[in-house]
Coordinates of C-alpha atoms in Angstrom, one line a residue:
X710 CA 0.0 0.0 0.0
X711 CA 1.4 3.4 -0.9
X712 CA 0.1 6.8 0.3
X713 CA 0.9 10.5 0.1
X714 CA -1.1 12.6 2.4
X715 CA -1.8 16.3 2.6
X716 CA -4.6 18.3 4.2
X717 CA -7.8 16.7 2.9
X718 CA -5.6 15.2 0.1
X719 CA -4.6 11.5 -0.3
X720 CA -3.5 9.0 -2.9
X721 CA -3.7 5.3 -1.9
X722 CA -3.5 1.9 -3.6
X723 CA -3.8 -1.7 -2.7
X724 CA -3.0 -4.7 -4.9
X725 CA -3.3 -8.4 -4.5
X726 CA -1.9 -11.3 -6.6
X727 CA -2.6 -14.8 -5.4
X728 CA -2.3 -18.0 -7.5
X729 CA -3.3 -21.6 -6.6
X730 CA -2.4 -24.4 -9.0
X731 CA -3.4 -28.0 -8.8
X732 CA -1.9 -30.2 -11.5
X733 CA -0.8 -33.6 -12.6
X734 CA 1.8 -34.7 -15.2
X735 CA 3.5 -37.8 -16.4
X736 CA 6.8 -37.9 -18.3
X737 CA 8.4 -40.9 -20.1
X738 CA 11.8 -41.6 -21.6
X739 CA 12.4 -44.1 -24.4
X740 CA 15.8 -45.1 -25.9
X741 CA 15.2 -47.3 -28.9
X742 CA 18.9 -47.2 -30.0
X743 CA 22.1 -45.3 -29.5
X744 CA 21.1 -42.6 -32.1
X745 CA 17.7 -41.6 -30.6
X746 CA 16.6 -40.4 -27.1
X747 CA 12.9 -39.9 -27.1
X748 CA 10.9 -38.0 -24.4
X749 CA 7.2 -37.7 -24.3
X750 CA 4.4 -37.0 -21.8
X751 CA 1.3 -35.2 -20.9
X752 CA -0.2 -33.1 -18.1
X753 CA -2.8 -30.7 -16.9
X754 CA -3.0 -27.8 -14.5
X755 CA -6.1 -26.1 -12.9
X756 CA -5.3 -22.5 -12.1
X757 CA -7.2 -20.3 -9.7
X758 CA -6.2 -16.7 -9.7
X759 CA -7.3 -14.0 -7.2
X760 CA -6.1 -10.7 -8.7
X761 CA -7.1 -7.4 -7.2
X762 CA -6.1 -3.8 -7.6
X763 CA -7.7 -0.6 -6.4
X764 CA -6.5 3.1 -6.4
X765 CA -8.3 5.9 -4.6
X766 CA -7.9 9.6 -3.9
X767 CA -10.0 12.2 -2.2
X768 CA -12.1 12.7 -5.4
X769 CA -13.5 9.2 -5.3
X770 CA -15.8 9.9 -2.4
X771 CA -15.7 6.2 -1.3
X772 CA -13.9 6.8 2.0
X773 CA -15.1 8.9 4.9
X774 CA -12.6 9.6 7.7
X775 CA -9.2 8.0 8.1
X776 CA -7.8 5.7 5.4
X777 CA -6.0 2.5 6.1
X778 CA -5.0 -0.8 4.6
X779 CA -8.1 -2.4 6.2
X780 CA -10.3 0.2 4.7
X781 CA -9.0 -0.6 1.2
X782 CA -9.4 -4.4 1.8
X783 CA -13.0 -3.8 2.7
X784 CA -13.6 -1.9 -0.5
X785 CA -11.7 -4.3 -2.9
X786 CA -13.9 -7.1 -4.3
X787 CA -11.4 -9.8 -5.4
X788 CA -12.6 -12.0 -8.2
X789 CA -11.6 -15.7 -8.5
X790 CA -10.7 -16.6 -12.1
X791 CA -10.4 -20.3 -13.0
X792 CA -8.7 -21.8 -16.0
X793 CA -7.5 -25.2 -17.1
X794 CA -4.4 -26.0 -19.2
X795 CA -3.8 -29.4 -20.8
X796 CA -0.8 -30.4 -22.8
X797 CA 0.9 -33.3 -24.6
X798 CA 4.4 -33.3 -26.0
X799 CA 7.1 -35.4 -27.6
X800 CA 10.7 -34.8 -28.6
X801 CA 13.6 -36.7 -30.0
X802 CA 17.3 -36.0 -29.4
X803 CA 19.0 -37.3 -32.5
X804 CA 22.7 -38.1 -32.5
X805 CA 23.9 -38.1 -36.1
X806 CA 27.5 -38.4 -35.0
X807 CA 29.7 -37.6 -32.1
X808 CA 29.9 -34.0 -33.3
X809 CA 26.4 -33.4 -34.7
X810 CA 23.1 -33.5 -32.6
X811 CA 19.6 -32.3 -33.2
X812 CA 16.5 -32.0 -31.0
X813 CA 13.1 -32.1 -32.7
X814 CA 10.0 -31.6 -30.7
X815 CA 6.3 -30.8 -30.8
X816 CA 3.9 -29.7 -28.0
X817 CA 0.2 -29.3 -28.1
X818 CA -1.5 -26.9 -25.6
X819 CA -5.2 -26.6 -24.9
X820 CA -6.4 -23.8 -22.6
X821 CA -10.0 -23.8 -21.3
X822 CA -11.4 -20.5 -19.9
X823 CA -15.0 -19.8 -18.9
X824 CA -16.6 -20.2 -22.4
X825 CA -13.7 -20.6 -24.9
X826 CA -10.9 -22.9 -25.9
X827 CA -7.5 -21.8 -27.2
X828 CA -5.4 -24.3 -29.1
X829 CA -1.6 -24.0 -29.7
X830 CA 0.7 -26.2 -31.7
X831 CA 4.3 -25.5 -30.7
X832 CA 7.2 -26.9 -32.8
X833 CA 10.7 -26.8 -31.4
X834 CA 14.0 -27.4 -33.3
X835 CA 17.6 -27.1 -32.2
X836 CA 20.9 -28.1 -33.7
X837 CA 24.3 -28.6 -31.9
X838 CA 27.6 -28.9 -33.7
X839 CA 30.6 -29.8 -31.4
X840 CA 34.3 -29.7 -32.2
X841 CA 37.3 -30.8 -30.1
X842 CA 37.3 -27.4 -28.3
X843 CA 34.4 -25.5 -29.7
X844 CA 30.7 -25.7 -30.4
X845 CA 27.9 -24.0 -32.4
X846 CA 24.2 -24.2 -31.6
X847 CA 21.0 -22.8 -33.1
X848 CA 17.4 -23.1 -32.2
X849 CA 13.8 -22.0 -33.0
X850 CA 10.7 -22.6 -30.9
X851 CA 7.1 -21.6 -30.6
X852 CA 5.7 -21.1 -27.2
X853 CA 2.4 -20.0 -25.5
X854 CA 1.9 -18.8 -21.9
X855 CA -1.3 -19.0 -19.8
X856 CA 0.0 -16.4 -17.4
X857 CA 0.2 -12.6 -18.1
X858 CA 2.2 -10.2 -16.0
X859 CA 0.4 -6.8 -15.6
X860 CA 2.9 -4.1 -14.6
X861 CA 2.5 -0.4 -14.3
X862 CA 6.2 0.6 -14.6
X863 CA 8.3 2.7 -12.3
X864 CA 6.1 5.7 -11.6
X865 CA 4.2 5.0 -8.4
X866 CA 4.7 1.9 -6.4
X867 CA 5.1 -0.9 -9.1
X868 CA 2.1 -3.2 -9.1
X869 CA 3.0 -6.5 -10.6
X870 CA -0.2 -8.6 -10.8
X871 CA -0.4 -12.0 -12.4
X872 CA -3.5 -12.3 -14.7
X873 CA -4.7 -15.6 -16.2
X874 CA -6.0 -16.1 -19.7
X875 CA -9.7 -15.4 -20.0
X876 CA -12.4 -15.3 -22.7
X877 CA -11.1 -11.9 -23.7
X878 CA -7.4 -12.1 -22.7
X879 CA -6.0 -14.9 -24.8
X880 CA -2.8 -16.8 -23.9
X881 CA 0.4 -15.0 -24.8
X882 CA 2.3 -16.4 -27.9
X883 CA 5.9 -16.1 -28.9
X884 CA 8.5 -17.1 -31.4
X885 CA 12.0 -17.5 -30.0
X886 CA 15.2 -17.8 -32.1
X887 CA 18.6 -18.2 -30.6
X888 CA 22.1 -18.9 -31.9
X889 CA 25.5 -19.1 -30.3
X890 CA 29.0 -20.4 -30.3
X891 CA 31.9 -21.0 -27.9
X892 CA 35.4 -22.3 -27.7
X893 CA 38.3 -23.0 -25.3
X894 CA 40.9 -20.3 -25.5
X895 CA 43.1 -22.4 -23.3
X896 CA 42.8 -25.4 -21.0
X897 CA 41.3 -23.2 -18.2
X898 CA 39.7 -20.4 -20.2
X899 CA 36.3 -20.7 -21.9
X900 CA 34.5 -18.1 -24.1
X901 CA 30.9 -18.1 -25.3
X902 CA 28.6 -15.8 -27.3
X903 CA 24.9 -16.1 -27.8
X904 CA 22.2 -14.0 -29.5
X905 CA 18.5 -14.3 -29.3
X906 CA 15.3 -12.7 -30.7
X907 CA 11.8 -13.1 -29.3
X908 CA 8.6 -11.9 -30.9
X909 CA 5.6 -11.6 -28.5
X910 CA 1.9 -11.4 -29.3
X911 CA -1.1 -10.9 -27.0
X912 CA 0.8 -9.0 -24.3
X913 CA -1.2 -6.8 -22.0
X914 CA -0.7 -3.5 -20.1
X915 CA -2.5 -1.0 -18.0
X916 CA -4.2 1.8 -20.0
X917 CA -2.4 5.0 -20.7
X918 CA -1.9 7.2 -17.6
X919 CA -4.2 5.1 -15.2
X920 CA -4.1 2.0 -13.0
X921 CA -7.3 0.3 -14.1
X922 CA -9.0 -1.2 -11.1
X923 CA -9.0 -5.0 -11.0
X924 CA -12.2 -5.5 -9.1
X925 CA -15.3 -7.7 -9.5
X926 CA -17.4 -4.6 -9.5
X927 CA -15.8 -3.4 -12.8
X928 CA -15.5 -4.8 -16.4
X929 CA -11.7 -4.4 -15.9
X930 CA -10.8 -6.8 -18.7
X931 CA -12.2 -4.5 -21.3
X932 CA -9.9 -1.7 -20.1
X933 CA -6.7 -3.6 -20.7
X934 CA -4.9 -2.9 -24.0
X935 CA -3.6 -5.9 -25.9
X936 CA -0.5 -5.5 -28.1
X937 CA 2.8 -6.9 -29.2
X938 CA 6.4 -7.0 -28.0
X939 CA 9.9 -8.0 -28.8
X940 CA 13.1 -8.8 -27.0
X941 CA 16.6 -9.3 -28.5
X942 CA 20.2 -9.2 -27.4
X943 CA 23.7 -10.5 -27.3
X944 CA 25.4 -12.2 -24.4
X945 CA 29.1 -12.8 -23.8
X946 CA 30.4 -15.2 -21.2
X947 CA 33.9 -15.9 -19.9
X948 CA 34.9 -18.6 -17.5
X949 CA 38.5 -18.7 -16.1
X950 CA 39.8 -21.4 -13.8
X951 CA 42.9 -20.5 -11.8
X952 CA 44.0 -22.8 -9.0
X953 CA 41.3 -22.8 -6.4
X954 CA 39.5 -19.9 -8.0
X955 CA 36.7 -19.9 -10.5
X956 CA 36.0 -16.5 -12.2
X957 CA 32.9 -15.8 -14.3
X958 CA 32.3 -12.7 -16.3
X959 CA 29.2 -11.9 -18.3
X960 CA 28.2 -8.9 -20.5
X961 CA 24.7 -8.6 -22.1
X962 CA 23.4 -6.0 -24.5
X963 CA 19.7 -6.2 -24.9
X964 CA 16.4 -4.5 -25.8
X965 CA 12.9 -5.2 -24.8
X966 CA 9.9 -3.3 -26.2
X967 CA 6.1 -3.1 -26.2
X968 CA 3.6 -1.6 -28.6
X969 CA -0.1 -0.9 -28.1
X970 CA -2.5 1.0 -30.3
X971 CA -3.8 3.1 -27.4
X972 CA -0.5 3.7 -25.5
X973 CA 2.3 6.1 -26.2
X974 CA 0.4 7.4 -29.3
X975 CA 0.7 3.9 -30.8
X976 CA 4.5 4.1 -30.9
X977 CA 6.8 1.4 -29.7
X978 CA 8.4 2.0 -26.2
X979 CA 10.9 0.3 -23.9
X980 CA 9.5 -2.3 -21.5
X981 CA 9.9 -1.8 -17.8
X982 CA 12.4 -4.6 -17.5
X983 CA 14.6 -3.4 -20.3
X984 CA 18.3 -3.0 -19.4
X985 CA 20.5 -2.0 -22.3
X986 CA 23.8 -3.0 -20.7
X987 CA 24.4 -5.5 -17.9
X988 CA 27.7 -6.7 -16.5
X989 CA 28.1 -9.5 -14.0
X990 CA 31.3 -10.7 -12.3
X991 CA 31.4 -13.7 -10.0
X992 CA 34.3 -15.2 -8.0
X993 CA 34.1 -18.6 -6.3
X994 CA 37.2 -19.1 -4.1
X995 CA 37.7 -22.6 -2.7
X996 CA 38.9 -22.2 0.9
X997 CA 39.2 -25.9 1.7
X998 CA 37.5 -29.2 0.8
X999 CA 34.3 -28.2 2.5
X1000 CA 34.1 -24.4 2.3
X1001 CA 34.1 -21.6 -0.3
X1002 CA 33.8 -17.9 -0.6
X1003 CA 31.5 -16.3 -3.2
X1004 CA 31.2 -12.7 -4.4
X1005 CA 28.9 -11.4 -7.1
X1006 CA 29.0 -7.9 -8.6
X1007 CA 26.3 -6.6 -10.9
X1008 CA 26.3 -3.3 -12.8
X1009 CA 23.5 -2.5 -15.2
X1010 CA 21.8 0.4 -17.0
X1011 CA 18.9 1.9 -15.1
X1012 CA 15.6 0.5 -16.2
X1013 CA 13.2 2.7 -18.1
X1014 CA 10.7 4.9 -16.3
X1015 CA 8.2 7.6 -17.0
X1016 CA 9.1 10.7 -15.2
X1017 CA 6.8 13.7 -15.5
X1018 CA 8.5 16.8 -16.9
X1019 CA 5.9 18.9 -15.1
X1020 CA 3.4 18.4 -12.2
X1021 CA 0.5 20.7 -12.3
X1022 CA -1.8 21.3 -9.3
X1023 CA -5.6 21.6 -9.8
X1024 CA -8.3 21.7 -7.2
X1025 CA -11.4 19.5 -6.8
X1026 CA -14.9 20.7 -6.0
X1027 CA -14.0 21.0 -2.3
X1028 CA -10.9 22.9 -2.8
X1029 CA -8.5 20.0 -2.3
X1030 CA -5.2 20.2 -4.3
X1031 CA -4.8 17.3 -6.8
X1032 CA -1.5 16.6 -8.5
X1033 CA -1.6 16.1 -12.3
X1034 CA 1.7 14.7 -13.7
X1035 CA 2.4 15.6 -17.4
X1036 CA 4.4 13.1 -19.4
X1037 CA 6.0 13.4 -22.9
X1038 CA 5.8 9.7 -23.5
X1039 CA 6.0 6.2 -22.0
X1040 CA 9.4 5.2 -20.5
X1041 CA 11.5 7.9 -22.1
X1042 CA 13.8 8.3 -19.1
X1043 CA 15.9 5.9 -17.1
X1044 CA 16.8 5.3 -13.5
X1045 CA 20.4 5.9 -12.5
X1046 CA 23.0 3.2 -13.0
X1047 CA 22.2 0.0 -11.0
X1048 CA 25.0 -1.7 -9.1
X1049 CA 25.2 -4.2 -6.2
X1050 CA 27.6 -6.5 -4.5
X1051 CA 26.6 -9.8 -2.8
X1052 CA 29.1 -11.9 -0.8
X1053 CA 28.7 -15.2 1.0
X1054 CA 30.2 -18.4 2.4
X1055 CA 29.1 -21.9 1.5
X1056 CA 29.9 -24.9 3.7
X1057 CA 29.5 -28.5 2.5
X1058 CA 29.4 -31.9 4.1
X1059 CA 28.9 -35.3 2.4
X1060 CA 27.5 -37.9 4.9
X1061 CA 27.2 -40.6 2.3
X1062 CA 23.5 -41.0 2.9
X1063 CA 22.9 -37.2 2.3
X1064 CA 24.7 -34.0 1.2
X1065 CA 24.5 -30.9 3.4
X1066 CA 24.9 -27.2 2.3
X1067 CA 24.9 -24.3 4.8
X1068 CA 25.2 -20.7 3.4
X1069 CA 25.5 -17.3 5.0
X1070 CA 26.2 -13.9 3.5
X1071 CA 25.1 -10.4 2.6
X1072 CA 22.9 -9.0 -0.2
X1073 CA 23.8 -5.5 -1.2
X1074 CA 26.9 -5.6 0.9
X1075 CA 27.8 -1.9 0.7
X1076 CA 24.2 -0.8 1.2
X1077 CA 23.8 1.1 -2.0
X1078 CA 20.3 2.7 -2.4
X1079 CA 19.3 1.7 -6.0
X1080 CA 16.0 3.5 -6.8
X1081 CA 13.1 1.2 -7.4
X1082 CA 10.2 3.6 -8.2
X1083 CA 9.2 7.2 -8.3
X1084 CA 6.3 8.7 -6.4
X1085 CA 4.7 12.1 -6.1
X1086 CA 5.1 13.9 -2.8
X1087 CA 4.7 17.3 -1.3
X1088 CA 7.4 19.9 -1.9
X1089 CA 9.0 20.7 1.4
X1090 CA 9.7 24.3 0.6
X1091 CA 6.3 25.0 -1.0
X1092 CA 3.7 22.6 0.6
X1093 CA 1.0 23.7 -1.9
X1094 CA 3.0 22.1 -4.7
X1095 CA 4.1 18.6 -5.6
X1096 CA 7.3 17.0 -6.8
X1097 CA 8.8 13.6 -7.6
X1098 CA 10.8 11.5 -5.1
X1099 CA 12.8 8.3 -5.7
X1100 CA 12.4 5.3 -3.4
X1101 CA 14.4 2.1 -2.8
X1102 CA 13.3 -1.2 -1.4
X1103 CA 16.8 -2.4 -0.3
X1104 CA 18.4 0.6 1.5
X1105 CA 20.8 -1.5 3.6
X1106 CA 22.9 -4.6 3.5
X1107 CA 20.6 -7.6 4.0
X1108 CA 22.0 -10.7 5.7
X1109 CA 20.8 -14.1 4.6
X1110 CA 21.2 -17.7 5.9
X1111 CA 20.1 -21.0 4.2
X1112 CA 20.4 -24.7 4.8
X1113 CA 19.7 -27.6 2.6
X1114 CA 19.9 -31.4 2.9
X1115 CA 19.7 -33.4 -0.3
X1116 CA 19.4 -37.2 -0.6

């Protein structure tokens, strides 16, 4: 829940995203000879979603007196949405020779909503060519997705709500193409490059400039624009082994876009999770047979965000000031550079009958305040005016501890 209060002025929101799945599946392996490895199976999942979102300000007239989370919960009418997904698949990993392999597969998806059925035939093909110290791979696949992520971006508290496919909101479809190669520069030095392109159909978003309520009292599905998207990029990986040290370095250049007829004047814009440049560096240092030290550094371009170039103040019928942000377009600005350091220690024991792992460490070790979203607030010098403020969700170093026992 987020709020900004002023005399007789407020802005509040509450969102809920709950998913319950009940499914069954069966997978089989069949090896008729040394050239073919066949996998096939079937399954089904019954999804129950309980999404909800409500935003209110003083002009709504729905709340009298103090506002609280309990007040919003009483107003929000959460709707349960049920859908069923059934699939059957088969694939064959074909070994033409020691250096040439292919994977050919086909998957059939059937999605049942309240009154409609959606069918999807999804071919998948990949090819792998291996040399003594190098490889080349290429792949193409068709995919469908029952789930939709509905996100409002970085202005205001981000509201990520999972939405199921419905009679109006069809399952998301995509084509994915990828190709890459790699080779050993030396006995302890590996290098890889991979590129990908993804074309998306039937993606959804909130309407321009508003957070449409997701509430059983509204026909909220009719207010959600449906459009297209794309994602593409290049990824470079280096792995260096040096004594008891393992060093991993990764650089990724990527773009992720969305396009809707009724958003951003119909022009393509950057998706919220787009990061043009990302660099990751990892070190795993073996301390002894049962212990290791890990460190992970991440540096990335700031994600896109819509920042108003002007905030105008108008007054409602009762004389309450209401902020009106003015935007030039969707996601035309970016947050500052994102960077973070995580460190930790892992301790291992092998008891014969089970393997134990104990980990302890720090997320965001130097407590850098990476901005997560932008919100409107009162200007401290001129309280009758509004301005934008940046907020973070991890303003300090966060310790973690985990334990696992595998058999």
